[in-house]
Amino acid sequence: MTIYSFWIFDRHCNCIYDREWTLLANPKSGTTNSKQNDDVSKLLYGIIFSLRSVTGKLSTDDTGRTNEISSISTGKFRIHTYCTATGLWFVLLTDFKPFNYNKVLQHIYSDIFVKYITNNYLSPYDFSENENEKRGQGTRKITNRHFMNNLESFLEPMISS
Amino acid sequence: MAIESILIINKSGGLIYQRNFSESFASKLNSNDFLIIASTIHSVFAITSQITPKALQITQNNVDYVIPYIPMVGMENSNPQQNRNSNVPVKLGSYKGPDFFKEPFISWNKSGLRQLSTDQFTMYIYQTMTGLKFVALSSNVLSNNAGTTMTGSIDRTKAVNIASQVADNFLRKIYCLYGDYVMKDPFYSMEMPIKSELFDKAVKRMVNNLL
């Protein structure tokens, strides 16, 4: 299994965290919260948003349970998503080898994001502070040191193994 | 793998053929909804090729695009219980032999959307060289969530890959039918909705064979 990049989107359609590994042999390589990835993050958001609306329409279950996307495969890579009820999307780009990435994303949410961002008075709980940042225009990112260090050390064994 | 629905999308993103093979979508969605779904798939397909990760751009990726031939997917003789009149050779339009093709083939869809797995269904997309897209909605739910044990994950690797290979084989056969019954129809105008009874029947028979 190999992971290429990891993204978090908030409910205001903003990318609040991105991490891309460029050299898979070196887990320290790559970019974090890079301005260059802005366009990619918008395209990625658009793909998931469009496909979520398609799967929502094609839902065959009448019990009202939403039909969540578990993975999207393209010719070159696979996208795994984990969406929370509060509108946060955790997105992981990986290769084709199957592994329980949903559990990985769930762990990132419940044991890393909740622990170091939500339960942190000094970290904003909503990354859009004024109205004109709430329509996908925001540029604020997660810069919390503990969050970033813990995420790195958790994902490191998966980057190229 | 039970096919719920088949869509064909032309190269400009318009829906030219859509059939449901079970009642699950028929009651909820009208033809307009399917038109919207088809054009959404078409646009997402175009975007996915734009976001290739940098690590893949740097190293030459060694993704295998050769789809192995899986024998008799969706053919009459594939199911031994249904093999009532095995002495009568099945006619495959202008194709000879018991199956449309017998060799592995190369997927033309190298960077676009190929598979969408959700909690309730799996969608497979096959793209031809001319830009036509064949979409199959299968009610099978693939869990690529393999167990953490190494042996379990190897088995699931095969299961996930085989499902998408079967789908590619099946959709290529639908493409063969399209070549036979739609392209050879003098009353069909290109890029317009397909209204061919022979094509309809052939597709329906193939989907029923797959059950």
mmCIF file of C-alpha atoms in Angstrom, chain A residues 41-104:
data_model
loop_
_atom_site.group_PDB
_atom_site.id
_atom_site.type_symbol
_atom_site.label_atom_id
_atom_site.label_comp_id
_atom_site.label_asym_id
_atom_site.label_seq_id
_atom_site.Cartn_x
_atom_site.Cartn_y
_atom_site.Cartn_z
ATOM 1 C CA SER A 41 -7.835 20.775 -3.848
ATOM 2 C CA LYS A 42 -10.682 22.542 -5.633
ATOM 3 C CA LEU A 43 -10.754 19.914 -8.382
ATOM 4 C CA LEU A 44 -10.700 17.139 -5.793
ATOM 5 C CA TYR A 45 -13.518 18.807 -3.877
ATOM 6 C CA GLY A 46 -15.506 19.116 -7.104
ATOM 7 C CA ILE A 47 -15.069 15.445 -7.972
ATOM 8 C CA ILE A 48 -16.225 14.249 -4.566
ATOM 9 C CA PHE A 49 -19.066 16.771 -4.404
ATOM 10 C CA SER A 50 -20.386 15.772 -7.851
ATOM 11 C CA LEU A 51 -20.113 12.074 -7.171
ATOM 12 C CA ARG A 52 -21.812 12.483 -3.804
ATOM 13 C CA SER A 53 -24.771 14.080 -5.527
ATOM 14 C CA VAL A 54 -24.851 11.218 -8.062
ATOM 15 C CA THR A 55 -24.757 8.543 -5.371
ATOM 16 C CA GLY A 56 -27.347 10.437 -3.366
ATOM 17 C CA LYS A 57 -29.713 10.325 -6.329
ATOM 18 C CA LEU A 58 -29.011 6.688 -7.080
ATOM 19 C CA SER A 59 -29.569 5.612 -3.494
ATOM 20 C CA THR A 60 -31.842 2.584 -3.469
ATOM 21 C CA ASP A 61 -32.378 2.471 0.257
ATOM 22 C CA ASP A 62 -35.676 3.917 1.459
ATOM 23 C CA THR A 63 -34.766 4.010 5.107
ATOM 24 C CA GLY A 64 -33.220 7.442 4.727
ATOM 25 C CA ARG A 65 -29.701 6.189 5.232
ATOM 26 C CA THR A 66 -27.410 8.192 3.025
ATOM 27 C CA ASN A 67 -25.405 6.399 0.400
ATOM 28 C CA GLU A 68 -21.843 7.353 1.221
ATOM 29 C CA ILE A 69 -18.954 6.936 -1.194
ATOM 30 C CA SER A 70 -16.339 4.532 0.082
ATOM 31 C CA SER A 71 -13.869 4.797 -2.756
ATOM 32 C CA ILE A 72 -13.442 6.288 -6.215
ATOM 33 C CA SER A 73 -11.014 4.549 -8.575
ATOM 34 C CA THR A 74 -9.448 6.206 -11.563
ATOM 35 C CA GLY A 75 -6.989 4.777 -14.036
ATOM 36 C CA LYS A 76 -4.008 5.811 -11.932
ATOM 37 C CA PHE A 77 -5.006 6.074 -8.285
ATOM 38 C CA ARG A 78 -7.840 5.584 -5.845
ATOM 39 C CA ILE A 79 -9.593 8.160 -3.664
ATOM 40 C CA HIS A 80 -10.908 7.172 -0.228
ATOM 41 C CA THR A 81 -13.314 9.486 1.547
ATOM 42 C CA TYR A 82 -14.687 9.688 5.049
ATOM 43 C CA CYS A 83 -17.392 12.287 5.628
ATOM 44 C CA THR A 84 -18.538 13.300 9.090
ATOM 45 C CA ALA A 85 -21.976 14.620 9.986
ATOM 46 C CA THR A 86 -20.471 18.019 10.758
ATOM 47 C CA GLY A 87 -19.437 18.392 7.140
ATOM 48 C CA LEU A 88 -15.774 17.552 7.422
ATOM 49 C CA TRP A 89 -14.334 15.446 4.618
ATOM 50 C CA PHE A 90 -11.204 13.398 5.145
ATOM 51 C CA VAL A 91 -9.742 12.367 1.793
ATOM 52 C CA LEU A 92 -6.851 10.030 1.096
ATOM 53 C CA LEU A 93 -5.301 9.356 -2.323
ATOM 54 C CA THR A 94 -3.772 5.893 -2.526
ATOM 55 C CA ASP A 95 -2.719 3.220 -4.961
ATOM 56 C CA PHE A 96 -4.890 0.222 -5.871
ATOM 57 C CA LYS A 97 -3.827 -2.228 -3.205
ATOM 58 C CA PRO A 98 -6.810 -2.777 -0.959
ATOM 59 C CA PHE A 99 -6.473 -1.984 2.679
ATOM 60 C CA ASN A 100 -9.003 -0.735 5.177
ATOM 61 C CA TYR A 101 -8.416 2.959 4.567
ATOM 62 C CA ASN A 102 -11.820 3.804 6.032
ATOM 63 C CA LYS A 103 -10.531 2.677 9.401
ATOM 64 C CA VAL A 104 -7.425 4.789 8.850
#
